[in-house]
């Protein structure tokens, strides 16, 4: 009887460690992908900003009072304390929703249609789905994510400029959010005590 | 009196100067516009901003920073002192990330105020680390090659837990050379391999948080690589020298004993030996004795050459028509083993390649004619190379140049082929009769047996020739007819071979007189 118990414990440990290593591997992949997306987002925004004239810059500087990001309706941790307090599953779910909210728009918007951003987002989303499944037993209800108000782009040239600016700024912000959440979640699962990776 | 006046004037000037100095320290006009210098966050939790006041401002000017974020009301800076003069420090409680801040600095004095331009920032975008501390270099030897091991204090913040991702970059240079950049990854150490001996290296490190801005370069670390040890070189020279001696000795021995070694290493291959044949005799040219050993001792029946030499040609006309007119007299050699499809066999010998080409040319020439019967002829031409025609040996189709004949060379009449005992020799053709020779009994017993057997049984494939009629027809005897020494004695009843009726059997009249009735396909 004792032996059976020991065997079961060892087996369950083995299985869970296997799950953990699988999870870590998936996390590593997801984190590297989102880092790449973040770098791309930074590059796009940087290029856009450097192409602006001083007047345009001043004009754009004044945009602040409205929420202009599409993903603002998605409630996400906004500082370190909140982020570290959230569970791994919550972080994964928020990341999933953020990535999904950009999947469709990145296909149709000119500012984001380069470098197969949409494809990369889809891949990342798939990876996150896998991670969510391995990190929970309950069924994950996919879909039903409201895409929010995504206006079509305005034809006025100044609006065009503003819209592009907003889009690129929001995209960069959201990618950074996902990167942060996933990095914290990955660290939580790793055996090191104070992971600085 | 003049001294007093001078003194008073001097005092007056001094007072004036003092007063004016006093007046300069305090402003007499509104302050100038301050300008934001820089803001950065070292840990994505707090941040600091610095501004530059207008240089003309008096010392009594005060500066106040106001900020707005997230549609909230304007607030004032919580901490003006922690980060030094003209700065504002936002602690954890006052910092939100992924939110836009709009900062303004206002300068106040007795005469008015002046606001700076609005400075917009998001904390995550201004993240910039402090330069790495405690950069240390150490010399290591990796398989006798000098390596510089650089390490520094990792950039840690309190309770990080994955909140920050720090990556490092280092740069190094030799004494007075140019800097070489090197990405150092996420770890707080790095190794530089293959450092040049005898040089001094300078190393610096910087870091970047979350792929943000790079920090300043750390303080330099220096290291001197010692010169390479000559002992190592000295070691190899005597080793090389001493190993050369046995090498040369081996070469000498090899040279002296070359023949012996050659004998041992590559023994001569024994040549082929045929019993009874002396190779030297062969070389000297006495062929009869040699060939006598080669030949199986049997007496061959003598052969009378044909009186009428049959010329065996395929007559080919230039106007793309194959005419096999005189085939009756010519006799077409038909193989019993036809290939039904044209098949240039690539397995033939090299020496036949030339013939192949020529054959191919002939075939190409022939192919223009689309008669199925002809294809068989073509196949014959081909089949010559690939299949041994049963009753023909060593025949080669040698196309004559500049002629449309295909010449089938005659065999050497003097060399007799061994024939199985089933064949009979044609002794003579007299008019319409073919006289076949009886087998002689002078041969050894084995042969006589064969002869006897040959008389008694004829294979079913073969039919005796009864009569030759004209140029086109050979009458074959009914197999039911008895065996006689004189074949012509068989009854006069005509029981011609069915094939005959169709216009002639194209029998093969070989120059050595054998008749072989092979299954034929009528060509014409």
XYZ file of C-alpha atoms in Angstrom:
721
model
C 0.000 0.000 0.000
C 2.776 2.362 0.945
C 4.625 1.559 -2.173
C 1.589 2.310 -4.297
C 1.217 5.663 -2.603
C 4.844 6.494 -3.196
C 4.529 5.433 -6.793
C 1.466 7.586 -7.268
C 3.174 10.568 -5.716
C 6.205 10.123 -7.897
C 4.029 9.755 -10.977
C 2.005 12.827 -10.202
C 5.173 14.768 -9.596
C 6.509 13.573 -12.853
C 3.363 14.517 -14.663
C 3.180 17.909 -13.050
C 6.810 18.604 -13.687
C 6.254 17.626 -17.265
C 3.384 20.038 -17.367
C 5.510 22.682 -15.819
C 8.297 22.237 -18.310
C 5.772 22.262 -21.116
C 4.284 25.405 -19.682
C 7.679 27.015 -19.342
C 8.562 26.134 -22.841
C 5.319 27.605 -24.153
C 5.827 30.688 -22.053
C 9.314 31.178 -23.340
C 8.057 31.014 -26.883
C 5.145 33.360 -26.201
C 7.357 35.875 -24.417
C 9.896 35.958 -27.198
C 7.129 36.495 -29.740
C 5.531 39.316 -27.872
C 8.917 40.926 -27.331
C 9.424 40.861 -31.036
C 6.001 42.443 -31.578
C 6.812 45.111 -29.025
C 10.035 45.959 -30.776
C 8.177 46.243 -34.058
C 5.564 48.474 -32.438
C 8.272 50.725 -31.031
C 9.883 50.939 -34.409
C 6.658 51.865 -36.184
C 5.835 54.530 -33.643
C 9.353 55.912 -33.711
C 9.333 56.131 -37.471
C 5.971 57.819 -37.424
C 7.023 60.376 -34.858
C 10.227 61.236 -36.628
C 8.272 61.852 -39.799
C 6.168 64.525 -38.123
C 6.836 68.209 -38.460
C 6.963 70.464 -35.389
C 3.455 71.773 -35.970
C 2.064 68.316 -36.211
C 3.910 67.322 -33.088
C 2.465 70.200 -31.161
C -0.966 69.354 -32.404
C -0.678 65.742 -31.452
C 0.727 66.593 -28.087
C -2.617 67.962 -27.142
C -4.422 64.701 -27.532
C -4.918 63.467 -24.089
C -8.285 63.925 -22.740
C -10.124 61.141 -24.424
C -9.509 57.498 -24.233
C -8.435 56.752 -27.682
C -7.266 53.208 -27.346
C -9.585 50.523 -28.443
C -8.483 48.196 -25.768
C -9.252 50.540 -22.927
C -12.425 48.663 -22.184
C -10.321 45.630 -21.298
C -9.617 45.863 -17.615
C -6.013 45.139 -16.969
C -3.572 45.611 -14.109
C -2.069 49.067 -14.302
C 0.860 48.825 -12.003
C 3.320 46.456 -10.520
C 1.382 45.819 -7.407
C -1.757 44.862 -9.227
C 0.139 42.812 -11.741
C 1.947 40.803 -9.147
C -1.223 40.275 -7.259
C -3.046 38.783 -10.227
C -2.923 35.068 -10.790
C -1.182 33.497 -13.734
C -4.498 32.605 -15.271
C -5.836 36.133 -14.967
C -2.733 37.506 -16.597
C -3.032 35.003 -19.421
C -6.658 35.853 -19.979
C -5.991 39.572 -20.118
C -3.107 39.042 -22.519
C -5.292 36.861 -24.688
C -7.994 39.505 -24.906
C -5.520 42.229 -25.695
C -3.901 40.240 -28.475
C -7.237 39.262 -29.905
C -8.440 42.843 -29.990
C -5.660 43.686 -32.409
C -5.892 40.635 -34.601
C -8.542 41.839 -36.997
C -7.681 45.539 -37.121
C -4.033 44.864 -37.885
C -5.110 43.266 -41.133
C -7.077 46.181 -42.429
C -5.182 49.166 -41.174
C -2.472 50.470 -43.372
C -0.266 51.532 -40.533
C -0.100 48.006 -39.208
C -0.363 45.843 -42.240
C 3.351 45.358 -42.742
C 5.539 42.541 -41.493
C 2.583 40.179 -41.207
C 1.588 41.613 -37.876
C -1.781 39.962 -38.090
C -0.277 36.541 -38.594
C 2.081 36.982 -35.696
C -0.779 38.041 -33.490
C -2.734 34.964 -34.473
C 0.191 32.733 -33.625
C 0.622 34.401 -30.303
C -3.046 33.983 -29.611
C -2.798 30.276 -30.327
C 0.118 29.983 -27.950
C -1.811 31.778 -25.268
C -4.760 29.459 -25.748
C -2.486 26.499 -25.168
C -1.082 28.084 -22.084
C -4.522 28.830 -20.740
C -5.543 25.241 -21.242
C -2.508 23.904 -19.480
C -2.982 26.262 -16.596
C -6.530 25.527 -15.768
C -8.876 22.627 -15.553
C -12.066 24.478 -16.233
C -13.151 24.960 -19.764
C -12.053 28.161 -21.329
C -14.788 30.058 -23.027
C -13.303 31.469 -26.133
C -14.765 34.112 -28.270
C -17.378 36.592 -27.345
C -14.833 39.328 -27.072
C -16.382 42.543 -28.144
C -14.183 44.323 -30.553
C -15.306 47.619 -29.273
C -15.766 50.695 -31.239
C -13.393 50.629 -34.019
C -14.251 53.457 -36.266
C -13.333 53.370 -39.825
C -10.776 55.695 -40.670
C -11.655 59.184 -41.359
C -10.906 60.689 -44.687
C -9.828 64.085 -43.440
C -6.076 64.367 -43.590
C -5.634 65.762 -40.111
C -7.870 63.098 -38.735
C -5.840 60.579 -40.656
C -2.706 61.730 -38.984
C -4.274 61.693 -35.592
C -5.815 58.307 -36.138
C -2.520 56.776 -37.195
C -0.813 58.294 -34.241
C -3.401 56.928 -31.889
C -3.301 53.507 -33.444
C 0.426 53.189 -33.295
C 0.592 54.509 -29.757
C -2.116 52.124 -28.600
C -0.531 49.181 -30.349
C 2.780 49.873 -28.712
C 1.198 50.220 -25.339
C -0.808 47.043 -25.622
C 2.152 45.014 -26.779
C 4.143 46.267 -23.867
C 1.330 45.314 -21.510
C 1.194 41.801 -22.866
C 4.952 41.499 -22.647
C 4.947 42.594 -19.030
C 2.092 40.337 -18.003
C 3.581 37.304 -19.681
C 7.005 37.933 -18.236
C 5.588 38.168 -14.742
C 3.510 35.033 -15.254
C 6.492 33.115 -16.614
C 8.617 34.170 -13.698
C 5.936 33.005 -11.330
C 6.163 29.512 -12.761
C 9.908 29.268 -12.874
C 11.730 27.619 -9.985
C 14.059 30.563 -9.384
C 13.151 32.684 -6.432
C 13.778 36.142 -7.708
C 13.893 35.804 -11.424
C 15.377 38.802 -13.025
C 14.968 37.444 -16.504
C 39.801 118.183 2.108
C 40.372 116.564 -1.309
C 41.198 113.229 0.380
C 37.845 113.259 2.155
C 36.018 114.030 -1.035
C 37.790 111.255 -2.788
C 36.948 108.914 -0.010
C 33.288 109.927 -0.077
C 33.103 109.411 -3.795
C 34.680 106.037 -3.433
C 32.201 105.101 -0.758
C 29.359 106.317 -2.915
C 30.480 104.205 -5.796
C 30.806 101.189 -3.593
C 27.338 101.738 -2.194
C 25.952 102.096 -5.639
C 27.592 98.901 -6.680
C 26.257 97.103 -3.647
C 22.758 98.328 -4.218
C 22.814 97.347 -7.821
C 24.111 93.961 -6.809
C 21.269 93.600 -4.383
C 18.865 94.570 -7.015
C 20.203 91.922 -9.355
C 19.651 89.116 -6.874
C 16.010 89.777 -6.656
C 13.997 89.862 -9.748
C 12.546 92.896 -11.115
C 10.614 91.249 -13.861
C 8.582 88.145 -14.374
C 10.589 84.971 -14.643
C 11.587 83.343 -17.885
C 10.112 80.150 -19.187
C 11.588 76.992 -17.700
C 12.359 74.065 -19.953
C 12.087 70.359 -19.241
C 15.395 68.638 -19.295
C 14.732 64.983 -18.824
C 12.513 62.470 -17.100
C 13.271 58.883 -16.509
C 12.196 55.900 -14.497
C 14.723 53.385 -13.282
C 12.287 50.686 -12.313
C 8.930 51.255 -13.978
C 7.472 52.087 -10.588
C 8.779 55.538 -9.828
C 10.080 58.335 -11.959
C 11.886 61.611 -11.719
C 11.767 64.697 -13.869
C 14.299 67.522 -14.138
C 13.846 70.955 -15.597
C 16.100 73.783 -16.549
C 15.162 77.226 -15.260
C 15.665 80.342 -17.291
C 19.206 81.691 -16.687
C 17.997 85.209 -16.087
C 15.765 84.294 -13.251
C 16.471 85.742 -9.871
C 17.106 83.628 -6.934
C 13.773 84.275 -5.423
C 11.996 82.499 -8.192
C 10.119 79.401 -7.156
C 9.165 76.567 -9.363
C 6.189 74.353 -9.093
C 5.359 71.336 -11.141
C 1.815 70.413 -11.983
C 0.644 67.310 -13.647
C -2.490 65.784 -15.056
C -3.165 62.238 -15.879
C -6.081 60.223 -16.961
C -8.628 62.996 -17.015
C -8.037 63.794 -13.370
C -7.603 67.255 -12.015
C -4.290 68.938 -11.912
C -1.995 67.994 -9.069
C 1.273 69.175 -7.747
C 4.529 67.341 -7.510
C 4.755 65.250 -4.353
C 8.490 65.504 -3.790
C 10.824 68.275 -4.838
C 13.855 67.299 -2.824
C 14.769 63.673 -3.172
C 16.233 64.019 -6.587
C 17.988 67.334 -6.064
C 17.402 70.827 -7.252
C 14.889 71.597 -9.962
C 13.538 68.092 -9.896
C 10.387 66.252 -9.023
C 10.261 62.695 -7.762
C 7.100 60.585 -8.144
C 6.994 57.715 -5.750
C 5.153 54.475 -6.125
C 1.881 55.771 -4.903
C 1.845 58.538 -7.394
C 3.016 56.578 -10.391
C 0.764 54.843 -12.831
C 2.034 53.180 -15.911
C 0.454 52.860 -19.329
C -1.138 56.193 -18.686
C -0.222 59.535 -20.157
C 1.087 62.230 -17.872
C 1.057 65.899 -18.842
C 3.580 67.916 -16.877
C 4.032 71.631 -16.592
C 6.559 73.635 -14.595
C 5.627 77.128 -13.546
C 8.127 79.685 -12.350
C 6.848 82.253 -9.852
C 8.313 85.426 -8.588
C 7.060 88.737 -7.241
C 6.403 90.038 -10.657
C 4.630 87.183 -12.284
C 4.931 83.628 -13.459
C 5.905 81.711 -16.535
C 4.852 78.218 -17.617
C 6.862 75.756 -19.556
C 5.566 73.788 -22.497
C 3.479 70.747 -21.693
C 5.574 67.664 -21.423
C 3.723 64.452 -22.217
C 5.030 61.145 -21.069
C 4.104 57.604 -20.346
C 6.180 56.057 -17.634
C 6.971 52.899 -19.551
C 8.466 54.944 -22.333
C 10.897 56.791 -20.137
C 12.355 53.750 -18.496
C 16.099 54.044 -18.380
C 18.355 52.139 -16.086
C 21.312 53.254 -14.106
C 24.673 52.165 -15.415
C 25.788 48.769 -14.138
C 27.997 48.904 -11.106
C 31.084 47.109 -10.038
C 32.312 46.082 -13.459
C 35.154 43.613 -12.951
C 37.479 41.979 -15.423
C 39.481 38.839 -14.925
C 41.907 36.969 -17.095
C 41.309 33.314 -17.839
C 42.997 30.794 -20.069
C 40.833 28.696 -22.259
C 43.038 26.044 -23.868
C 46.050 28.269 -23.776
C 44.157 31.156 -25.319
C 43.687 34.244 -23.155
C 40.071 35.077 -22.347
C 38.686 38.123 -20.633
C 35.896 37.354 -18.230
C 33.796 40.453 -17.513
C 31.171 40.515 -14.815
C 29.147 43.171 -13.083
C 26.407 43.591 -10.588
C 23.112 42.582 -12.101
C 20.517 45.258 -12.286
C 18.150 44.256 -9.539
C 15.313 46.118 -8.038
C 13.486 45.136 -4.990
C 11.023 42.316 -5.574
C 11.357 42.226 -9.266
C 9.638 38.896 -10.036
C 9.747 39.354 -13.720
C 8.633 42.933 -13.703
C 11.691 44.116 -15.562
C 13.663 42.517 -18.337
C 17.186 43.855 -18.410
C 19.634 43.289 -21.201
C 23.229 44.345 -21.308
C 25.676 45.582 -23.840
C 29.384 45.998 -23.501
C 32.088 47.659 -25.474
C 35.802 47.140 -25.413
C 38.854 48.467 -27.110
C 42.531 47.751 -27.281
C 44.995 50.335 -26.157
C 44.226 53.128 -28.546
C 41.902 51.457 -30.942
C 38.226 51.899 -31.662
C 35.413 50.663 -29.554
C 33.849 47.379 -30.466
C 30.239 46.862 -29.408
C 29.065 43.535 -28.164
C 25.633 42.429 -27.044
C 25.909 40.621 -23.767
C 22.424 39.180 -23.426
C 20.490 38.965 -20.208
C 23.175 37.640 -17.925
C 25.427 39.846 -15.928
C 28.646 38.387 -17.220
C 30.401 37.909 -20.517
C 33.558 36.367 -21.918
C 35.759 37.819 -24.606
C 37.722 35.110 -26.310
C 41.055 35.213 -28.066
C 42.377 38.381 -26.563
C 45.611 39.528 -28.120
C 48.565 38.904 -25.866
C 50.549 41.876 -24.697
C 47.703 44.355 -25.083
C 45.730 46.369 -22.597
C 41.957 46.261 -22.865
C 39.310 48.700 -21.637
C 35.783 47.454 -21.015
C 32.508 49.256 -20.313
C 28.965 48.024 -19.812
C 25.523 49.527 -20.120
C 22.016 48.196 -19.754
C 18.557 48.620 -21.181
C 15.285 47.857 -19.472
C 12.386 46.404 -21.402
C 14.083 47.279 -24.687
C 13.947 50.894 -23.745
C 16.653 53.515 -23.779
C 20.200 52.537 -23.028
C 21.714 53.649 -19.803
C 24.950 55.562 -19.570
C 28.164 53.618 -19.893
C 29.560 52.283 -16.699
C 32.990 53.188 -15.443
C 35.846 51.574 -17.347
C 37.617 48.437 -16.302
C 41.171 47.773 -17.469
C 43.103 44.607 -17.978
C 46.536 43.804 -19.298
C 47.073 40.587 -21.206
C 50.517 39.087 -20.596
C 52.696 38.239 -23.527
C 52.613 34.688 -24.787
C 55.076 32.299 -23.221
C 57.962 31.353 -25.416
C 58.423 28.180 -23.429
C 55.579 26.680 -25.304
C 57.249 27.379 -28.579
C 60.516 26.111 -27.277
C 58.904 22.890 -26.372
C 57.791 22.092 -29.856
C 61.087 22.575 -31.647
C 63.019 19.696 -30.032
C 59.932 17.524 -30.299
C 59.739 18.215 -33.995
C 63.443 17.577 -34.378
C 63.374 14.269 -32.592
C 60.368 13.033 -34.450
C 62.006 13.912 -37.743
C 64.884 11.465 -37.206
C 62.844 8.271 -37.218
C 60.869 9.666 -40.107
C 63.970 10.094 -42.245
C 65.199 6.680 -41.174
C 61.950 5.169 -42.337
C 62.236 6.917 -45.685
C 65.762 5.607 -46.186
C 64.813 2.064 -45.335
C 61.884 2.288 -47.645
C 64.096 3.425 -50.479
C 66.652 0.680 -49.990
C 64.209 -2.121 -49.617
C 61.753 -0.869 -52.172
C 61.680 -3.908 -54.325
C 61.233 -6.219 -51.419
C 58.397 -4.126 -50.053
C 56.783 -3.920 -53.420
C 56.914 -7.682 -53.663
C 55.359 -8.078 -50.295
C 52.773 -5.388 -50.626
C 51.698 -5.996 -54.166
C 52.407 -9.590 -55.063
C 52.305 -10.314 -58.757
C 49.013 -11.593 -59.963
C 49.316 -15.028 -61.502
C 48.411 -15.019 -65.135
C 45.814 -17.307 -66.597
C 46.957 -20.762 -67.628
C 45.309 -23.048 -70.040
C 46.227 -26.668 -69.858
C 48.246 -27.725 -72.767
C 48.839 -24.260 -74.010
C 52.220 -22.797 -73.646
C 52.107 -19.045 -73.514
C 55.558 -18.682 -74.887
C 54.727 -20.725 -77.882
C 51.856 -18.430 -78.527
C 54.116 -15.471 -78.326
C 56.548 -16.946 -80.696
C 53.839 -17.329 -83.234
C 53.521 -21.056 -83.632
C 49.856 -21.108 -83.669
C 49.104 -24.605 -84.845
C 50.418 -26.255 -81.776
C 48.568 -23.848 -79.605
C 45.327 -24.126 -81.311
C 45.596 -27.840 -81.359
C 45.369 -27.761 -77.627
C 42.461 -25.441 -77.766
C 40.414 -27.400 -80.157
C 38.432 -30.313 -78.993
C 39.665 -33.281 -80.729
C 37.016 -34.122 -83.180
C 37.010 -34.494 -86.840
C 34.697 -32.128 -88.496
C 32.985 -33.165 -91.632
C 34.497 -31.442 -94.550
C 32.529 -28.842 -96.235
C 32.216 -28.216 -99.855
C 31.778 -24.609 -100.496
C 28.745 -23.539 -102.306
C 29.003 -23.301 -105.905
C 26.647 -20.473 -106.000
C 27.615 -18.083 -103.434
C 24.577 -16.474 -102.071
C 24.934 -12.878 -101.626
C 23.140 -11.782 -98.651
C 22.235 -8.251 -98.856
C 19.376 -6.146 -97.826
C 18.695 -4.008 -100.778
C 17.784 -0.550 -99.735
C 16.649 2.072 -102.161
C 17.166 5.741 -101.766
C 13.608 6.710 -102.385
C 12.517 5.465 -98.995
C 11.166 2.253 -100.216
C 12.440 -0.964 -98.961
C 12.236 -3.471 -101.673
C 12.855 -6.993 -100.830
C 12.559 -8.108 -104.387
C 15.136 -10.616 -104.732
C 14.581 -12.008 -101.334
C 13.905 -15.412 -102.599
C 17.343 -15.807 -103.851
C 18.885 -13.690 -101.276
C 17.391 -15.288 -98.313
C 16.490 -13.162 -95.418
C 17.875 -14.073 -92.160
C 15.085 -14.170 -89.748
C 15.634 -14.660 -86.127
C 13.402 -16.932 -84.224
C 13.586 -14.669 -81.349
C 12.066 -11.496 -82.517
C 11.686 -8.519 -80.429
C 8.293 -7.245 -81.169
C 9.236 -3.809 -80.226
C 12.187 -1.835 -81.366
C 14.618 -2.028 -78.593
C 18.038 -0.624 -78.813
C 19.723 -2.518 -76.105
C 22.183 -0.525 -74.208
C 23.848 -3.488 -72.718
C 25.860 -4.327 -75.758
C 29.599 -4.139 -75.719
C 31.497 -1.035 -76.177
C 32.897 -2.235 -79.379
C 29.451 -2.420 -80.767
C 28.677 1.116 -79.994
C 29.835 2.338 -83.284
C 27.684 -0.222 -84.932
C 24.826 0.882 -82.836
C 25.090 4.346 -84.082
C 25.205 3.248 -87.592
C 22.396 0.915 -86.930
C 20.465 3.683 -85.417
C 20.976 5.666 -88.521
C 19.730 2.849 -90.564
C 16.842 2.415 -88.245
C 16.001 6.043 -88.518
C 16.093 5.648 -92.184
C 13.849 2.672 -91.974
C 11.460 4.057 -89.513
C 10.026 6.349 -92.073
C 8.356 3.404 -93.592
C 5.421 2.446 -91.508
C 4.900 -1.118 -92.419
C 4.670 -3.555 -89.583
C 6.430 -6.197 -91.483
C 9.374 -3.998 -91.921
C 9.625 -3.366 -88.268
C 10.560 -6.928 -87.853
C 13.329 -6.422 -90.306
C 14.530 -3.482 -88.405
C 14.401 -5.505 -85.299
C 16.520 -8.026 -86.923
C 19.108 -5.454 -87.639
C 18.954 -4.537 -84.031
C 18.620 -7.982 -82.714
C 21.878 -8.811 -84.205
C 23.565 -6.961 -81.482
C 21.475 -8.143 -78.679
C 20.349 -11.635 -79.258
C 22.247 -14.427 -80.693
C 20.341 -15.651 -83.607
C 20.024 -19.237 -82.980
C 21.531 -20.610 -86.017
C 23.893 -17.815 -86.729
C 26.953 -17.022 -84.747
C 29.163 -14.035 -84.814
C 27.365 -12.286 -87.514
C 27.653 -8.610 -87.452
C 25.775 -6.149 -89.434
C 28.336 -3.896 -90.902
C 26.814 -1.232 -93.000
C 28.914 -0.353 -95.927
C 29.680 3.215 -96.365
C 28.262 5.009 -99.291
C 26.095 2.150 -100.192
C 22.623 1.163 -99.433
C 23.507 -2.383 -98.803
C 23.767 -3.956 -95.497
C 26.446 -6.470 -95.759
C 26.351 -9.521 -93.665
C 29.900 -10.712 -93.591
C 30.479 -14.247 -94.393
C 31.996 -16.422 -91.888
C 35.328 -17.868 -92.311
C 34.702 -21.035 -94.086
C 37.781 -22.712 -92.782
C 36.693 -22.593 -89.185
C 34.011 -25.029 -88.722
C 31.379 -24.644 -86.150
C 30.389 -27.447 -84.031
C 26.985 -28.518 -84.994
C 24.762 -30.705 -83.048
C 24.137 -33.926 -84.585
C 20.666 -32.923 -85.628
C 21.889 -31.146 -88.631
C 22.787 -32.731 -91.909
C 25.292 -31.423 -94.260
C 24.167 -30.537 -97.724
C 26.518 -32.215 -99.988
C 25.433 -30.861 -103.230
C 22.615 -29.287 -105.098
C 21.967 -30.822 -108.373
C 19.341 -29.081 -110.283
C 16.290 -29.446 -108.259
C 17.696 -31.774 -105.707
C 19.531 -31.121 -102.577
C 21.678 -33.961 -101.666
C 22.418 -34.210 -98.055
C 25.426 -35.998 -96.936
C 25.369 -38.918 -94.724
C 27.322 -38.636 -91.600
C 30.611 -40.418 -91.845
C 31.466 -43.137 -89.445
C 35.087 -42.263 -89.098
C 34.531 -40.162 -86.023
C 34.771 -41.510 -82.589
C 32.155 -43.524 -80.990
C 30.430 -40.651 -79.460
C 29.881 -39.085 -82.734
C 28.668 -42.242 -84.371
C 26.147 -42.571 -81.730
C 25.040 -39.171 -82.468
C 24.888 -39.865 -86.114
C 22.815 -42.832 -85.574
C 20.525 -40.937 -83.401
C 20.436 -38.239 -85.872
C 19.201 -40.549 -88.465
C 16.651 -42.071 -86.295
C 15.112 -39.083 -84.853
C 14.590 -35.724 -86.284
C 13.368 -32.971 -83.992
C 9.927 -31.848 -84.723
C 11.078 -28.399 -85.593
C 12.943 -29.618 -88.527
C 11.562 -30.818 -91.767
C 13.471 -32.586 -94.405
C 13.839 -30.875 -97.698
C 12.234 -32.818 -100.394
C 12.641 -30.656 -103.407
C 13.867 -27.312 -104.461
C 11.753 -25.715 -107.060
C 13.116 -22.860 -108.872
C 14.307 -19.832 -107.145
C 11.571 -19.322 -104.715
C 10.337 -22.621 -103.499
C 11.732 -25.373 -101.422
C 9.538 -28.381 -100.987
C 9.723 -29.949 -97.648
C 8.984 -33.524 -96.991
C 6.115 -34.775 -95.030
C 7.439 -35.719 -91.608
C 5.490 -38.900 -91.710
C 7.705 -40.003 -94.479
C 10.359 -42.444 -93.484
C 13.980 -41.796 -92.899
C 16.242 -42.766 -95.644
C 19.713 -42.234 -96.431
C 18.676 -40.618 -99.612
C 16.101 -38.119 -98.741
C 15.047 -37.612 -102.194
C 13.601 -41.067 -102.255
C 10.572 -40.145 -100.370
C 7.408 -40.211 -102.337
C 6.542 -37.676 -104.850
C 3.478 -36.638 -103.128
C 3.526 -33.127 -102.383
C 2.913 -32.384 -98.857
C 4.252 -29.008 -98.797
C 4.716 -27.127 -95.703
C 1.735 -24.895 -95.303
C 3.935 -21.913 -95.134
C 5.105 -22.594 -98.571
C 1.831 -21.894 -100.182
C 2.010 -18.365 -99.141
C 4.690 -17.589 -101.479
C 7.706 -19.284 -100.366
C 9.534 -20.263 -97.371
C 12.449 -18.170 -96.829
C 14.857 -20.703 -95.777
C 18.237 -19.960 -94.635
C 20.840 -21.181 -96.964
C 23.907 -20.949 -94.986
C 27.162 -20.921 -96.624
C 28.171 -23.954 -94.804
C 25.281 -25.832 -96.176
C 22.799 -26.337 -93.366
C 19.147 -25.963 -93.779
C 17.237 -24.908 -90.801
C 13.565 -24.530 -90.961
C 12.855 -21.970 -88.340
C 9.475 -20.549 -87.678
C 9.072 -17.701 -90.013
C 6.812 -14.851 -90.599
C 6.129 -14.137 -94.141
C 7.509 -10.817 -94.992
C 6.136 -10.361 -98.343
